Every structure is written in C-alpha cells, then in structure tokens.
C-alpha cells in the first residue's frame, strides 16, 4: 500500500512556518511602529518651529509655526496709507499666503526626511 503525504493547502500556513513570508513580519511591524513614533514626534516639534516672511520691501512681516498657526503680523507705519488701504490688504494676504507655503514646505522637508521621500497621503 502506498502512503500519500498530506500537503498544506495553498495559502495555508505551514507548521512552524509562521504563515510563510520568512517570519520577518514582526520586525517589519516594529520598524513601522518606530517610524510612526518618530513621525509623531517630528509633527509635534513642528509646532515649535517658525517661518518668517517679509513682503513689500519689509513693510509687512508674518511669523507662522510649522503647524500653520499664524503667530504675528508686523506692519511698518509707512505701509499704512489711508488713501491706499487696498495695497496694505494685498500685502497682508501675500505675506500670509507665503508664510503658509513656507510652513508647509518646512513640514514636508521634516517629514520627508523620515519617510525617505515616500509620498504618504496626508503627510505631504
């Protein structure tokens, strides 16, 4: 009588095999957890970093955190012309928009250093 060895079904883990794939899944999970922890710390530190932008030849200065929180706007007295309020408004908008762009760039640089340039949705 011939004996037939039973083989595991395709896709089923082999005894002692850890589910196939070389058993490195635990190490991968540890690396991902470490990356997630580093990213959380970096994200938190961004709140302490600032970007400073000047427009209008230095007449308007905006300071913003890495979390895109506007900290201050400084307006030089000579920028205030009651006959041309529209120019002042335009400079303020330009300063804020540029500060946001620089702040986002700062965040992308810091987070990109951790991810090695990988484009992870929600981070860049």
PDB file of C-alpha atoms in Angstrom:
ATOM      1  CA  UNK A   1       0.000   0.000   0.000  1.00  0.00           C
ATOM      2  CA  UNK A   2       1.308   3.455  -0.949  1.00  0.00           C
ATOM      3  CA  UNK A   3       1.145   6.241   1.594  1.00  0.00           C
ATOM      4  CA  UNK A   4       0.289   9.722   0.403  1.00  0.00           C
ATOM      5  CA  UNK A   5       1.718  12.644   2.303  1.00  0.00           C
ATOM      6  CA  UNK A   6      -0.763  15.365   3.059  1.00  0.00           C
ATOM      7  CA  UNK A   7       0.365  18.780   1.887  1.00  0.00           C
ATOM      8  CA  UNK A   8      -0.889  22.027   3.313  1.00  0.00           C
ATOM      9  CA  UNK A   9      -3.422  23.754   1.144  1.00  0.00           C
ATOM     10  CA  UNK A  10      -2.154  26.671  -0.949  1.00  0.00           C
ATOM     11  CA  UNK A  11      -2.222  29.840   1.116  1.00  0.00           C
ATOM     12  CA  UNK A  12      -2.388  27.998   4.423  1.00  0.00           C
ATOM     13  CA  UNK A  13       0.446  28.389   6.905  1.00  0.00           C
ATOM     14  CA  UNK A  14       2.856  25.542   7.187  1.00  0.00           C
ATOM     15  CA  UNK A  15       3.509  24.141  10.627  1.00  0.00           C
ATOM     16  CA  UNK A  16       6.247  26.188  12.261  1.00  0.00           C
ATOM     17  CA  UNK A  17       6.445  28.434   9.221  1.00  0.00           C
ATOM     18  CA  UNK A  18       4.893  31.495  10.795  1.00  0.00           C
ATOM     19  CA  UNK A  19       2.446  31.978   7.970  1.00  0.00           C
ATOM     20  CA  UNK A  20       5.007  31.950   5.186  1.00  0.00           C
ATOM     21  CA  UNK A  21       6.942  35.002   4.091  1.00  0.00           C
ATOM     22  CA  UNK A  22      10.100  34.250   6.041  1.00  0.00           C
ATOM     23  CA  UNK A  23       8.856  35.111   9.531  1.00  0.00           C
ATOM     24  CA  UNK A  24      10.082  38.742   9.283  1.00  0.00           C
ATOM     25  CA  UNK A  25       6.655  40.272   9.808  1.00  0.00           C
ATOM     26  CA  UNK A  26       7.342  41.105  13.447  1.00  0.00           C
ATOM     27  CA  UNK A  27      10.461  43.047  12.530  1.00  0.00           C
ATOM     28  CA  UNK A  28       8.576  44.948   9.829  1.00  0.00           C
ATOM     29  CA  UNK A  29       5.856  45.867  12.320  1.00  0.00           C
ATOM     30  CA  UNK A  30       8.486  47.065  14.794  1.00  0.00           C
ATOM     31  CA  UNK A  31      10.083  49.230  12.107  1.00  0.00           C
ATOM     32  CA  UNK A  32       6.706  50.683  11.132  1.00  0.00           C
ATOM     33  CA  UNK A  33       5.887  51.424  14.775  1.00  0.00           C
ATOM     34  CA  UNK A  34       9.263  53.144  15.208  1.00  0.00           C
ATOM     35  CA  UNK A  35       8.647  55.230  12.066  1.00  0.00           C
ATOM     36  CA  UNK A  36       5.177  56.149  13.307  1.00  0.00           C
ATOM     37  CA  UNK A  37       6.605  57.233  16.681  1.00  0.00           C
ATOM     38  CA  UNK A  38       9.320  59.334  15.002  1.00  0.00           C
ATOM     39  CA  UNK A  39       6.751  60.936  12.715  1.00  0.00           C
ATOM     40  CA  UNK A  40       4.526  61.831  15.667  1.00  0.00           C
ATOM     41  CA  UNK A  41       7.483  63.418  17.494  1.00  0.00           C
ATOM     42  CA  UNK A  42       8.529  65.340  14.395  1.00  0.00           C
ATOM     43  CA  UNK A  43       4.966  66.538  13.836  1.00  0.00           C
ATOM     44  CA  UNK A  44       4.814  67.742  17.446  1.00  0.00           C
ATOM     45  CA  UNK A  45       8.158  69.568  17.126  1.00  0.00           C
ATOM     46  CA  UNK A  46       6.885  71.407  14.044  1.00  0.00           C
ATOM     47  CA  UNK A  47       4.692  73.450  16.390  1.00  0.00           C
ATOM     48  CA  UNK A  48       7.847  74.872  17.963  1.00  0.00           C
ATOM     49  CA  UNK A  49       9.480  75.808  14.651  1.00  0.00           C
ATOM     50  CA  UNK A  50       8.645  79.020  12.834  1.00  0.00           C
ATOM     51  CA  UNK A  51       9.000  80.586   9.425  1.00  0.00           C
ATOM     52  CA  UNK A  52       9.256  84.334   8.930  1.00  0.00           C
ATOM     53  CA  UNK A  53       8.226  86.081   5.737  1.00  0.00           C
ATOM     54  CA  UNK A  54       8.551  89.714   4.709  1.00  0.00           C
ATOM     55  CA  UNK A  55       6.835  91.372   1.760  1.00  0.00           C
ATOM     56  CA  UNK A  56       6.610  94.877   0.384  1.00  0.00           C
ATOM     57  CA  UNK A  57      10.291  95.544   0.933  1.00  0.00           C
ATOM     58  CA  UNK A  58      10.000  94.578   4.595  1.00  0.00           C
ATOM     59  CA  UNK A  59       6.870  96.616   5.292  1.00  0.00           C
ATOM     60  CA  UNK A  60       4.868  93.514   6.297  1.00  0.00           C
ATOM     61  CA  UNK A  61       6.276  90.616   8.297  1.00  0.00           C
ATOM     62  CA  UNK A  62       4.393  87.388   9.105  1.00  0.00           C
ATOM     63  CA  UNK A  63       5.557  84.674  11.504  1.00  0.00           C
ATOM     64  CA  UNK A  64       3.969  81.224  11.359  1.00  0.00           C
ATOM     65  CA  UNK A  65       4.589  77.880  13.069  1.00  0.00           C
ATOM     66  CA  UNK A  66       5.181  74.549  11.356  1.00  0.00           C
ATOM     67  CA  UNK A  67       1.554  73.768  12.213  1.00  0.00           C
ATOM     68  CA  UNK A  68       0.419  76.698  10.033  1.00  0.00           C
ATOM     69  CA  UNK A  69      -0.600  78.773  13.046  1.00  0.00           C
ATOM     70  CA  UNK A  70      -0.098  82.478  12.438  1.00  0.00           C
ATOM     71  CA  UNK A  71       1.818  83.915  15.399  1.00  0.00           C
ATOM     72  CA  UNK A  72       2.192  87.531  14.367  1.00  0.00           C
ATOM     73  CA  UNK A  73       1.862  90.157  11.673  1.00  0.00           C
ATOM     74  CA  UNK A  74       4.034  93.247  11.878  1.00  0.00           C
ATOM     75  CA  UNK A  75       3.090  96.267   9.785  1.00  0.00           C
ATOM     76  CA  UNK A  76       5.571  99.106   9.338  1.00  0.00           C
ATOM     77  CA  UNK A  77       3.967 102.519   9.957  1.00  0.00           C
ATOM     78  CA  UNK A  78       4.904 103.709   6.462  1.00  0.00           C
ATOM     79  CA  UNK A  79       2.813 100.855   4.996  1.00  0.00           C
ATOM     80  CA  UNK A  80      -0.336 102.432   6.405  1.00  0.00           C
ATOM     81  CA  UNK A  81      -1.654 104.835   3.795  1.00  0.00           C
ATOM     82  CA  UNK A  82      -5.292 105.812   4.403  1.00  0.00           C
ATOM     83  CA  UNK A  83      -5.600 106.625   0.707  1.00  0.00           C
ATOM     84  CA  UNK A  84      -4.400 103.137  -0.367  1.00  0.00           C
ATOM     85  CA  UNK A  85      -5.801 100.596   2.099  1.00  0.00           C
ATOM     86  CA  UNK A  86      -6.147  98.084  -0.734  1.00  0.00           C
ATOM     87  CA  UNK A  87      -2.357  97.880  -1.162  1.00  0.00           C
ATOM     88  CA  UNK A  88      -1.936  97.177   2.548  1.00  0.00           C
ATOM     89  CA  UNK A  89      -4.582  94.447   2.392  1.00  0.00           C
ATOM     90  CA  UNK A  90      -2.878  92.864  -0.625  1.00  0.00           C
ATOM     91  CA  UNK A  91       0.492  92.846   1.138  1.00  0.00           C
ATOM     92  CA  UNK A  92      -1.021  91.206   4.231  1.00  0.00           C
ATOM     93  CA  UNK A  93      -2.651  88.496   2.103  1.00  0.00           C
ATOM     94  CA  UNK A  94       0.619  87.932   0.224  1.00  0.00           C
ATOM     95  CA  UNK A  95       2.577  87.640   3.479  1.00  0.00           C
ATOM     96  CA  UNK A  96       0.153  85.128   4.971  1.00  0.00           C
ATOM     97  CA  UNK A  97      -0.002  83.038   1.801  1.00  0.00           C
ATOM     98  CA  UNK A  98       3.779  82.914   1.528  1.00  0.00           C
ATOM     99  CA  UNK A  99       4.095  82.026   5.224  1.00  0.00           C
ATOM    100  CA  UNK A 100       1.641  79.145   4.752  1.00  0.00           C
ATOM    101  CA  UNK A 101       3.610  77.869   1.747  1.00  0.00           C
ATOM    102  CA  UNK A 102       6.913  78.039   3.624  1.00  0.00           C
ATOM    103  CA  UNK A 103       5.400  76.392   6.689  1.00  0.00           C
ATOM    104  CA  UNK A 104       4.043  73.549   4.563  1.00  0.00           C
ATOM    105  CA  UNK A 105       7.438  73.234   2.880  1.00  0.00           C
ATOM    106  CA  UNK A 106       9.112  73.014   6.285  1.00  0.00           C
ATOM    107  CA  UNK A 107       6.716  70.260   7.333  1.00  0.00           C
ATOM    108  CA  UNK A 108       7.214  68.372   4.060  1.00  0.00           C
ATOM    109  CA  UNK A 109      11.012  68.571   4.441  1.00  0.00           C
ATOM    110  CA  UNK A 110      10.963  67.328   8.044  1.00  0.00           C
ATOM    111  CA  UNK A 111       8.514  64.506   7.373  1.00  0.00           C
ATOM    112  CA  UNK A 112      10.167  63.612   4.055  1.00  0.00           C
ATOM    113  CA  UNK A 113      13.459  63.102   5.865  1.00  0.00           C
ATOM    114  CA  UNK A 114      11.775  60.350   7.886  1.00  0.00           C
ATOM    115  CA  UNK A 115       9.943  58.672   5.028  1.00  0.00           C
ATOM    116  CA  UNK A 116      12.868  58.778   2.622  1.00  0.00           C
ATOM    117  CA  UNK A 117      10.868  60.714   0.055  1.00  0.00           C
ATOM    118  CA  UNK A 118       7.912  58.319   0.008  1.00  0.00           C
ATOM    119  CA  UNK A 119       4.683  60.109  -0.787  1.00  0.00           C
ATOM    120  CA  UNK A 120       2.402  59.134   2.095  1.00  0.00           C
ATOM    121  CA  UNK A 121      -1.104  60.547   1.783  1.00  0.00           C
ATOM    122  CA  UNK A 122      -1.902  63.112   4.448  1.00  0.00           C
ATOM    123  CA  UNK A 123       1.729  63.903   5.183  1.00  0.00           C
ATOM    124  CA  UNK A 124       2.808  65.854   2.126  1.00  0.00           C
TER     125      UNK A 124
END
